[in-house]
Short mmCIF file of C-alpha atoms in Angstrom, two decimals:
data_model
loop_
_atom_site.label_atom_id
_atom_site.label_comp_id
_atom_site.label_asym_id
_atom_site.label_seq_id
_atom_site.Cartn_x
_atom_site.Cartn_y
_atom_site.Cartn_z
CA UNK A 16 -0.07 0.09 -0.09
CA UNK A 17 0.85 3.62 -0.12
CA UNK A 18 3.48 4.86 2.39
CA UNK A 19 3.07 8.37 3.93
CA UNK A 20 5.95 10.15 5.80
CA UNK A 21 5.43 13.31 7.63
CA UNK A 22 8.18 15.51 8.97
CA UNK A 23 9.22 16.73 11.33
CA UNK A 24 7.32 14.32 13.98
CA UNK A 25 7.42 17.32 16.53
CA UNK A 26 7.54 20.98 16.23
CA UNK A 27 7.65 23.70 18.94
CA UNK A 28 7.12 27.27 17.89
CA UNK A 29 6.92 30.65 19.48
CA UNK A 30 3.61 32.62 18.83
CA UNK A 31 4.09 34.57 15.60
CA UNK A 32 6.70 32.23 13.90
CA UNK A 33 6.16 30.64 10.59
CA UNK A 34 6.62 26.86 9.91
CA UNK A 35 6.64 24.42 7.11
CA UNK A 36 5.29 20.87 7.56
CA UNK A 37 6.11 18.17 4.94
CA UNK A 38 4.37 15.07 3.53
CA UNK A 39 6.05 12.54 1.30
CA UNK A 40 4.31 9.64 -0.28
CA UNK A 41 5.38 6.61 -2.10
CA UNK A 42 2.95 6.28 -4.98
CA UNK A 43 0.99 8.29 -7.47
CA UNK A 44 -2.11 9.94 -5.88
CA UNK A 45 -4.85 12.09 -7.02
CA UNK A 46 -6.52 12.62 -3.51
CA UNK A 47 -4.49 14.53 -0.87
CA UNK A 48 -5.88 16.12 2.17
CA UNK A 49 -4.44 17.99 5.16
CA UNK A 50 -6.20 17.77 8.42
CA UNK A 51 -5.79 19.37 11.82
CA UNK A 52 -6.62 17.40 14.88
CA UNK A 53 -7.19 19.68 17.78
CA UNK A 54 -6.48 18.84 21.44
CA UNK A 55 -9.96 17.64 21.91
CA UNK A 56 -9.51 15.07 19.11
CA UNK A 57 -11.75 16.73 16.51
CA UNK A 58 -10.37 16.24 12.91
CA UNK A 59 -10.79 19.24 10.72
CA UNK A 60 -10.05 19.22 7.10
CA UNK A 61 -7.78 22.05 6.12
CA UNK A 62 -7.27 21.37 2.40
CA UNK A 63 -8.12 19.22 -0.52
CA UNK A 64 -5.05 19.55 -2.61
CA UNK A 65 -3.92 16.74 -5.01
CA UNK A 66 -1.86 19.31 -6.85
CA UNK A 67 -1.10 23.00 -7.00
CA UNK A 68 -1.27 25.70 -4.32
CA UNK A 69 -4.19 26.73 -2.11
CA UNK A 70 -4.35 29.43 0.54
CA UNK A 71 -6.69 29.89 3.39
CA UNK A 72 -5.92 32.81 5.76
CA UNK A 73 -2.59 32.11 7.40
CA UNK A 74 -2.53 28.64 6.00
CA UNK A 75 -1.41 27.56 2.51
CA UNK A 76 -0.40 24.26 0.89
CA UNK A 77 1.37 23.12 -2.09
CA UNK A 78 1.40 19.70 -3.64
CA UNK A 79 4.00 18.67 -6.35
CA UNK A 80 2.31 15.42 -7.41
CA UNK A 81 5.03 14.47 -9.90
CA UNK A 82 7.61 14.55 -7.10
CA UNK A 83 5.31 12.95 -4.48
CA UNK A 84 5.26 15.64 -1.80
CA UNK A 85 3.19 18.23 -0.11
CA UNK A 86 3.92 21.08 2.03
CA UNK A 87 1.70 23.02 4.56
CA UNK A 88 2.67 26.44 5.59
CA UNK A 89 1.55 28.14 8.73
CA UNK A 90 2.31 31.85 9.00
CA UNK A 91 2.18 33.98 12.06
CA UNK A 92 1.21 30.97 14.17
CA UNK A 93 -1.20 31.29 17.04
CA UNK A 94 -1.63 29.12 20.15
CA UNK A 95 -4.90 27.74 18.58
CA UNK A 96 -2.90 26.19 15.77
CA UNK A 97 -1.60 23.69 18.36
CA UNK A 98 -2.58 20.15 17.80
CA UNK A 99 -1.55 17.32 15.35
CA UNK A 100 -1.46 17.78 11.57
CA UNK A 101 -2.10 14.86 9.31
CA UNK A 102 -1.55 14.32 5.70
CA UNK A 103 -3.71 11.75 4.10
CA UNK A 104 -3.48 10.41 0.41
CA UNK A 105 -5.42 8.15 -1.81
CA UNK A 106 -6.77 7.57 -5.36
CA UNK A 107 -10.02 9.11 -6.19
CA UNK A 108 -12.67 6.59 -7.28
CA UNK A 109 -14.96 3.95 -6.08
CA UNK A 110 -12.46 2.88 -3.53
CA UNK A 111 -11.25 6.16 -2.30
CA UNK A 112 -9.40 4.89 0.72
CA UNK A 113 -7.24 7.61 2.52
CA UNK A 114 -4.01 6.50 4.01
CA UNK A 115 -2.91 8.73 6.88
CA UNK A 116 0.64 9.62 7.91
CA UNK A 117 1.66 9.34 11.57
CA UNK A 118 1.10 13.17 12.07
CA UNK A 119 3.17 16.19 13.04
CA UNK A 120 2.59 17.44 16.57
CA UNK A 121 2.70 21.26 16.75
CA UNK A 122 3.03 23.25 20.03
CA UNK A 123 2.75 26.98 19.83
CA UNK A 124 3.77 28.79 22.85
CA UNK A 125 2.55 32.22 23.91
CA UNK B 12 -25.35 22.41 7.99
CA UNK B 13 -25.01 19.82 10.88
CA UNK B 14 -21.81 17.85 10.99
CA UNK B 15 -21.15 14.17 11.37
CA UNK B 16 -22.73 13.09 14.74
CA UNK B 17 -21.42 10.07 16.81
CA UNK B 18 -22.46 8.51 20.04
CA UNK B 19 -21.44 7.75 22.62
CA UNK B 20 -18.56 10.10 23.12
CA UNK B 21 -16.88 7.79 25.57
CA UNK B 22 -17.17 4.01 26.50
CA UNK B 23 -15.31 1.92 29.17
CA UNK B 24 -15.85 -1.82 29.00
CA UNK B 25 -14.12 -5.00 30.17
CA UNK B 26 -12.39 -7.30 27.80
CA UNK B 27 -14.75 -9.94 26.11
CA UNK B 28 -17.75 -7.55 26.44
CA UNK B 29 -19.51 -6.16 23.48
CA UNK B 30 -19.91 -2.42 22.39
CA UNK B 31 -21.63 -0.63 19.61
CA UNK B 32 -21.08 2.83 18.14
CA UNK B 33 -23.51 4.94 16.06
CA UNK B 34 -22.72 7.53 13.51
CA UNK B 35 -25.04 9.85 11.56
CA UNK B 36 -23.41 11.35 8.52
CA UNK B 37 -23.83 14.77 6.92
CA UNK B 38 -27.26 14.87 5.24
CA UNK B 39 -27.01 13.81 1.52
CA UNK B 40 -23.49 12.23 1.87
CA UNK B 41 -23.47 8.91 0.25
CA UNK B 42 -20.05 7.78 1.41
CA UNK B 43 -19.47 6.89 5.02
CA UNK B 44 -16.18 5.75 6.68
CA UNK B 45 -15.15 4.20 9.99
CA UNK B 46 -11.64 4.78 11.23
CA UNK B 47 -9.74 3.44 14.21
CA UNK B 48 -7.13 5.85 15.68
CA UNK B 49 -4.77 4.36 18.15
CA UNK B 50 -2.93 6.77 20.52
CA UNK B 51 0.00 8.43 18.68
CA UNK B 52 -1.01 7.17 15.26
CA UNK B 53 -3.03 8.27 12.29
CA UNK B 54 -6.49 7.08 11.60
CA UNK B 55 -6.88 3.80 9.96
CA UNK B 56 -9.59 2.91 7.74
CA UNK B 57 -11.86 0.01 8.97
CA UNK B 58 -14.70 0.16 6.44
CA UNK B 59 -16.08 2.30 3.66
CA UNK B 60 -19.79 2.25 2.59
CA UNK B 61 -21.16 3.72 -0.48
CA UNK B 62 -24.84 4.14 0.20
CA UNK B 63 -25.70 0.84 2.00
CA UNK B 64 -23.09 -1.29 0.18
CA UNK B 65 -19.61 -2.12 1.48
CA UNK B 66 -16.86 -0.86 -0.84
CA UNK B 67 -13.73 -1.68 1.36
CA UNK B 68 -13.54 -3.77 4.55
CA UNK B 69 -10.05 -5.20 4.00
CA UNK B 70 -8.81 -3.86 7.39
CA UNK B 71 -11.83 -4.77 9.46
CA UNK B 72 -11.03 -7.52 11.84
CA UNK B 73 -14.00 -9.52 10.84
CA UNK B 74 -13.88 -12.16 13.52
CA UNK B 75 -14.82 -9.50 16.05
CA UNK B 76 -15.91 -6.32 14.12
CA UNK B 77 -19.07 -5.79 12.27
CA UNK B 78 -20.70 -2.77 10.64
CA UNK B 79 -23.90 -1.96 8.91
CA UNK B 80 -25.52 0.95 7.12
CA UNK B 81 -28.97 -0.53 6.43
CA UNK B 82 -30.80 2.37 4.96
CA UNK B 83 -27.85 4.22 3.42
CA UNK B 84 -27.81 6.84 6.16
CA UNK B 85 -26.73 6.26 9.64
CA UNK B 86 -24.39 3.33 10.55
CA UNK B 87 -23.41 1.16 13.52
CA UNK B 88 -20.02 -0.29 14.20
CA UNK B 89 -19.95 -3.32 16.71
CA UNK B 90 -17.08 -5.10 18.55
CA UNK B 91 -17.83 -8.48 20.02
CA UNK B 92 -15.96 -9.62 22.05
CA UNK B 93 -13.58 -6.68 22.81
CA UNK B 94 -9.94 -7.05 23.32
CA UNK B 95 -7.39 -4.76 25.25
CA UNK B 96 -5.73 -3.71 21.94
CA UNK B 97 -9.18 -2.31 20.67
CA UNK B 98 -8.71 0.65 23.11
CA UNK B 99 -8.74 3.48 20.56
CA UNK B 100 -10.80 6.47 19.23
CA UNK B 101 -13.25 5.36 16.66
CA UNK B 102 -13.90 8.12 14.18
CA UNK B 103 -16.77 8.26 11.57
CA UNK B 104 -16.42 10.39 8.46
CA UNK B 105 -18.59 11.07 5.51
CA UNK B 106 -18.14 12.58 1.95
CA UNK B 107 -20.51 13.50 -0.66
CA UNK B 108 -19.64 10.54 -2.91
CA UNK B 109 -16.76 8.50 -4.08
CA UNK B 110 -15.48 9.74 -7.31
CA UNK B 111 -16.62 13.37 -6.74
CA UNK B 112 -14.39 16.03 -8.10
CA UNK B 113 -13.56 16.95 -4.45
CA UNK B 114 -13.88 14.08 -1.96
CA UNK B 115 -13.30 16.07 1.19
CA UNK B 116 -13.99 13.94 4.21
CA UNK B 117 -15.70 15.34 7.15
CA UNK B 118 -15.15 13.69 10.61
CA UNK B 119 -17.29 13.31 13.60
CA UNK B 120 -16.00 13.97 17.21
CA UNK B 121 -15.13 10.34 17.75
CA UNK B 122 -15.90 7.72 20.35
CA UNK B 123 -13.18 6.95 22.85
CA UNK B 124 -13.18 3.47 23.89
CA UNK B 125 -11.19 1.96 26.88
CA UNK B 126 -11.07 -1.83 27.26
CA UNK B 127 -9.93 -2.92 30.77
#
């Protein structure tokens, strides 16, 4: 099956700092999503981004499908950005199973 | 619109007991997923439904886990008998339909299961 590697595994930032989170995957995919899991366990979809670049406020994401990686950028981080960030990949279709990485734990300190 | 609903939110049982979880997806979403998330790991898909049919249950431990979505809307996941290693968060998600241009998955709050 598809392998998903996320780095770094842990990240500690001071409030206001910027960060880049990386996701590498082993096979061609046409479904890639970034999720944020807050400290209460709720998973929130941040981006559906199988290719290209998208921005939503302080967050942006870029996927280079041909090179099998995706990046999530967080600018001017806030304490509410703390939590675990997951990258999940798959192939769109009847069996659109998502394979999740192990996640990146982000702690933003005030 | 209302999100994905799950119940109960927490459950503590002893090993060898049975337990059931319920999920109501976002209205109109044809595809429903059950995931298992063990502490420190990413969610792992257990079963995927398209309407009331099973699309993928390759990672479902069928000797003890079962799931149904009889009317193509809400779903139940059952474990019988439970083992210690079943302690995890069970997440339900839904999407508009598989094969859609943008198959964004929306997750419920999860059910935290502790098996003693």
